[in-house]
Amino acid sequence: ALFAVLSRDVLSPGLAGLAISYSLNITQVIGMFVRTLTDVETNIISVERILEYTEVEQEKNYHQDYGKPSRQWPKKGEIKFESYSTRYRQGLDLVL
């Protein structure tokens, strides 16, 4: 737009309008280019993370066989709460 104003004596109104139109299109193209570059960078980072995960060593098996419990081991368990009360924080009302 500044170019069109400074060159108003040299340019015809049609060419000035065309220059302004192209300058507006260029800003849109630059915005799309920047957006595309950020999308590509995001995708590349995702691929890098996947490659890092493929290089992580497999963890050992969590399950360990301890055998059967001894005969003295209880068959079932239970917890009894008698005369129990609690509060979230000192100074607050009891919740249980």
C-alpha positions as protocol buffer text, in pm:
chain_id: "A"
residue {
  index: 1
  type: ALA
  ca { x: 0 y: 0 z: 0 }
}
residue {
  index: 2
  type: LEU
  ca { x: 287 y: 236 z: 78 }
}
residue {
  index: 3
  type: PHE
  ca { x: 440 y: 153 z: -260 }
}
residue {
  index: 4
  type: ALA
  ca { x: 113 y: 242 z: -433 }
}
residue {
  index: 5
  type: VAL
  ca { x: 91 y: 575 z: -251 }
}
residue {
  index: 6
  type: LEU
  ca { x: 453 y: 670 z: -320 }
}
residue {
  index: 7
  type: SER
  ca { x: 425 y: 572 z: -687 }
}
residue {
  index: 8
  type: ARG
  ca { x: 85 y: 732 z: -752 }
}
residue {
  index: 9
  type: ASP
  ca { x: 231 y: 958 z: -1023 }
}
residue {
  index: 10
  type: VAL
  ca { x: 393 y: 665 z: -1206 }
}
residue {
  index: 11
  type: LEU
  ca { x: 136 y: 387 z: -1156 }
}
residue {
  index: 12
  type: SER
  ca { x: -211 y: 372 z: -1298 }
}
residue {
  index: 13
  type: PRO
  ca { x: -494 y: 311 z: -1050 }
}
residue {
  index: 14
  type: GLY
  ca { x: -537 y: -42 z: -1186 }
}
residue {
  index: 15
  type: LEU
  ca { x: -172 y: -132 z: -1124 }
}
residue {
  index: 16
  type: ALA
  ca { x: -186 y: 26 z: -779 }
}
residue {
  index: 17
  type: GLY
  ca { x: -491 y: -188 z: -694 }
}
residue {
  index: 18
  type: LEU
  ca { x: -314 y: -497 z: -829 }
}
residue {
  index: 19
  type: ALA
  ca { x: -6 y: -420 z: -616 }
}
residue {
  index: 20
  type: ILE
  ca { x: -220 y: -383 z: -303 }
}
residue {
  index: 21
  type: SER
  ca { x: -406 y: -705 z: -382 }
}
residue {
  index: 22
  type: TYR
  ca { x: -80 y: -898 z: -428 }
}
residue {
  index: 23
  type: SER
  ca { x: 64 y: -752 z: -109 }
}
residue {
  index: 24
  type: LEU
  ca { x: -239 y: -880 z: 85 }
}
residue {
  index: 25
  type: ASN
  ca { x: -202 y: -1223 z: -75 }
}
residue {
  index: 26
  type: ILE
  ca { x: 167 y: -1235 z: 17 }
}
residue {
  index: 27
  type: THR
  ca { x: 87 y: -1186 z: 386 }
}
residue {
  index: 28
  type: GLN
  ca { x: -162 y: -1474 z: 369 }
}
residue {
  index: 29
  type: VAL
  ca { x: 93 y: -1697 z: 194 }
}
residue {
  index: 30
  type: ILE
  ca { x: 359 y: -1613 z: 453 }
}
residue {
  index: 31
  type: GLY
  ca { x: 114 y: -1695 z: 734 }
}
residue {
  index: 32
  type: MET
  ca { x: 27 y: -2029 z: 573 }
}
residue {
  index: 33
  type: PHE
  ca { x: 399 y: -2101 z: 523 }
}
residue {
  index: 34
  type: VAL
  ca { x: 477 y: -2035 z: 890 }
}
residue {
  index: 35
  type: ARG
  ca { x: 181 y: -2249 z: 999 }
}
residue {
  index: 36
  type: THR
  ca { x: 295 y: -2533 z: 773 }
}
residue {
  index: 37
  type: LEU
  ca { x: 649 y: -2511 z: 908 }
}
residue {
  index: 38
  type: THR
  ca { x: 525 y: -2536 z: 1267 }
}
residue {
  index: 39
  type: ASP
  ca { x: 310 y: -2838 z: 1174 }
}
residue {
  index: 40
  type: VAL
  ca { x: 610 y: -3008 z: 1014 }
}
residue {
  index: 41
  type: GLU
  ca { x: 823 y: -2935 z: 1320 }
}
residue {
  index: 42
  type: THR
  ca { x: 554 y: -3080 z: 1549 }
}
residue {
  index: 43
  type: ASN
  ca { x: 535 y: -3396 z: 1338 }
}
residue {
  index: 44
  type: ILE
  ca { x: 914 y: -3433 z: 1335 }
}
residue {
  index: 45
  type: ILE
  ca { x: 922 y: -3404 z: 1714 }
}
residue {
  index: 46
  type: SER
  ca { x: 656 y: -3677 z: 1735 }
}
residue {
  index: 47
  type: VAL
  ca { x: 868 y: -3905 z: 1517 }
}
residue {
  index: 48
  type: GLU
  ca { x: 1175 y: -3833 z: 1731 }
}
residue {
  index: 49
  type: ARG
  ca { x: 983 y: -3931 z: 2045 }
}
residue {
  index: 50
  type: ILE
  ca { x: 864 y: -4254 z: 1884 }
}
residue {
  index: 51
  type: LEU
  ca { x: 1223 y: -4336 z: 1786 }
}
residue {
  index: 52
  type: GLU
  ca { x: 1334 y: -4272 z: 2145 }
}
residue {
  index: 53
  type: TYR
  ca { x: 1065 y: -4508 z: 2275 }
}
residue {
  index: 54
  type: THR
  ca { x: 1180 y: -4781 z: 2038 }
}
residue {
  index: 55
  type: GLU
  ca { x: 1527 y: -4764 z: 2197 }
}
residue {
  index: 56
  type: VAL
  ca { x: 1403 y: -4802 z: 2556 }
}
residue {
  index: 57
  type: GLU
  ca { x: 1501 y: -5136 z: 2706 }
}
residue {
  index: 58
  type: GLN
  ca { x: 1220 y: -5373 z: 2793 }
}
residue {
  index: 59
  type: GLU
  ca { x: 1146 y: -5386 z: 3163 }
}
residue {
  index: 60
  type: LYS
  ca { x: 1190 y: -5707 z: 3357 }
}
residue {
  index: 61
  type: ASN
  ca { x: 885 y: -5919 z: 3423 }
}
residue {
  index: 62
  type: TYR
  ca { x: 703 y: -5779 z: 3725 }
}
residue {
  index: 63
  type: HIS
  ca { x: 551 y: -6111 z: 3834 }
}
residue {
  index: 64
  type: GLN
  ca { x: 769 y: -6313 z: 4068 }
}
residue {
  index: 65
  type: ASP
  ca { x: 679 y: -6660 z: 4184 }
}
residue {
  index: 66
  type: TYR
  ca { x: 716 y: -6682 z: 4561 }
}
residue {
  index: 67
  type: GLY
  ca { x: 563 y: -7025 z: 4585 }
}
residue {
  index: 68
  type: LYS
  ca { x: 273 y: -7118 z: 4808 }
}
residue {
  index: 69
  type: PRO
  ca { x: 227 y: -6941 z: 5141 }
}
residue {
  index: 70
  type: SER
  ca { x: 297 y: -7134 z: 5458 }
}
residue {
  index: 71
  type: ARG
  ca { x: 17 y: -7315 z: 5644 }
}
residue {
  index: 72
  type: GLN
  ca { x: 17 y: -7048 z: 5916 }
}
residue {
  index: 73
  type: TRP
  ca { x: -67 y: -6777 z: 5663 }
}
residue {
  index: 74
  type: PRO
  ca { x: -423 y: -6649 z: 5718 }
}
residue {
  index: 75
  type: LYS
  ca { x: -689 y: -6770 z: 5473 }
}
residue {
  index: 76
  type: LYS
  ca { x: -874 y: -6439 z: 5482 }
}
residue {
  index: 77
  type: GLY
  ca { x: -824 y: -6098 z: 5635 }
}
residue {
  index: 78
  type: GLU
  ca { x: -1038 y: -5824 z: 5776 }
}
residue {
  index: 79
  type: ILE
  ca { x: -995 y: -5480 z: 5927 }
}
residue {
  index: 80
  type: LYS
  ca { x: -1221 y: -5354 z: 6204 }
}
residue {
  index: 81
  type: PHE
  ca { x: -1263 y: -4987 z: 6284 }
}
residue {
  index: 82
  type: GLU
  ca { x: -1396 y: -4939 z: 6636 }
}
residue {
  index: 83
  type: SER
  ca { x: -1446 y: -4592 z: 6781 }
}
residue {
  index: 84
  type: TYR
  ca { x: -1254 y: -4439 z: 6492 }
}
residue {
  index: 85
  type: SER
  ca { x: -1289 y: -4080 z: 6375 }
}
residue {
  index: 86
  type: THR
  ca { x: -1088 y: -3858 z: 6147 }
}
residue {
  index: 87
  type: ARG
  ca { x: -1088 y: -3511 z: 5996 }
}
residue {
  index: 88
  type: TYR
  ca { x: -924 y: -3363 z: 5689 }
}
residue {
  index: 89
  type: ARG
  ca { x: -730 y: -3105 z: 5885 }
}
residue {
  index: 90
  type: GLN
  ca { x: -692 y: -2998 z: 6246 }
}
residue {
  index: 91
  type: GLY
  ca { x: -968 y: -2762 z: 6345 }
}
residue {
  index: 92
  type: LEU
  ca { x: -1224 y: -2898 z: 6095 }
}
residue {
  index: 93
  type: ASP
  ca { x: -1531 y: -3109 z: 6172 }
}
residue {
  index: 94
  type: LEU
  ca { x: -1506 y: -3486 z: 6182 }
}
residue {
  index: 95
  type: VAL
  ca { x: -1575 y: -3665 z: 5853 }
}
residue {
  index: 96
  type: LEU
  ca { x: -1593 y: -4018 z: 5995 }
}
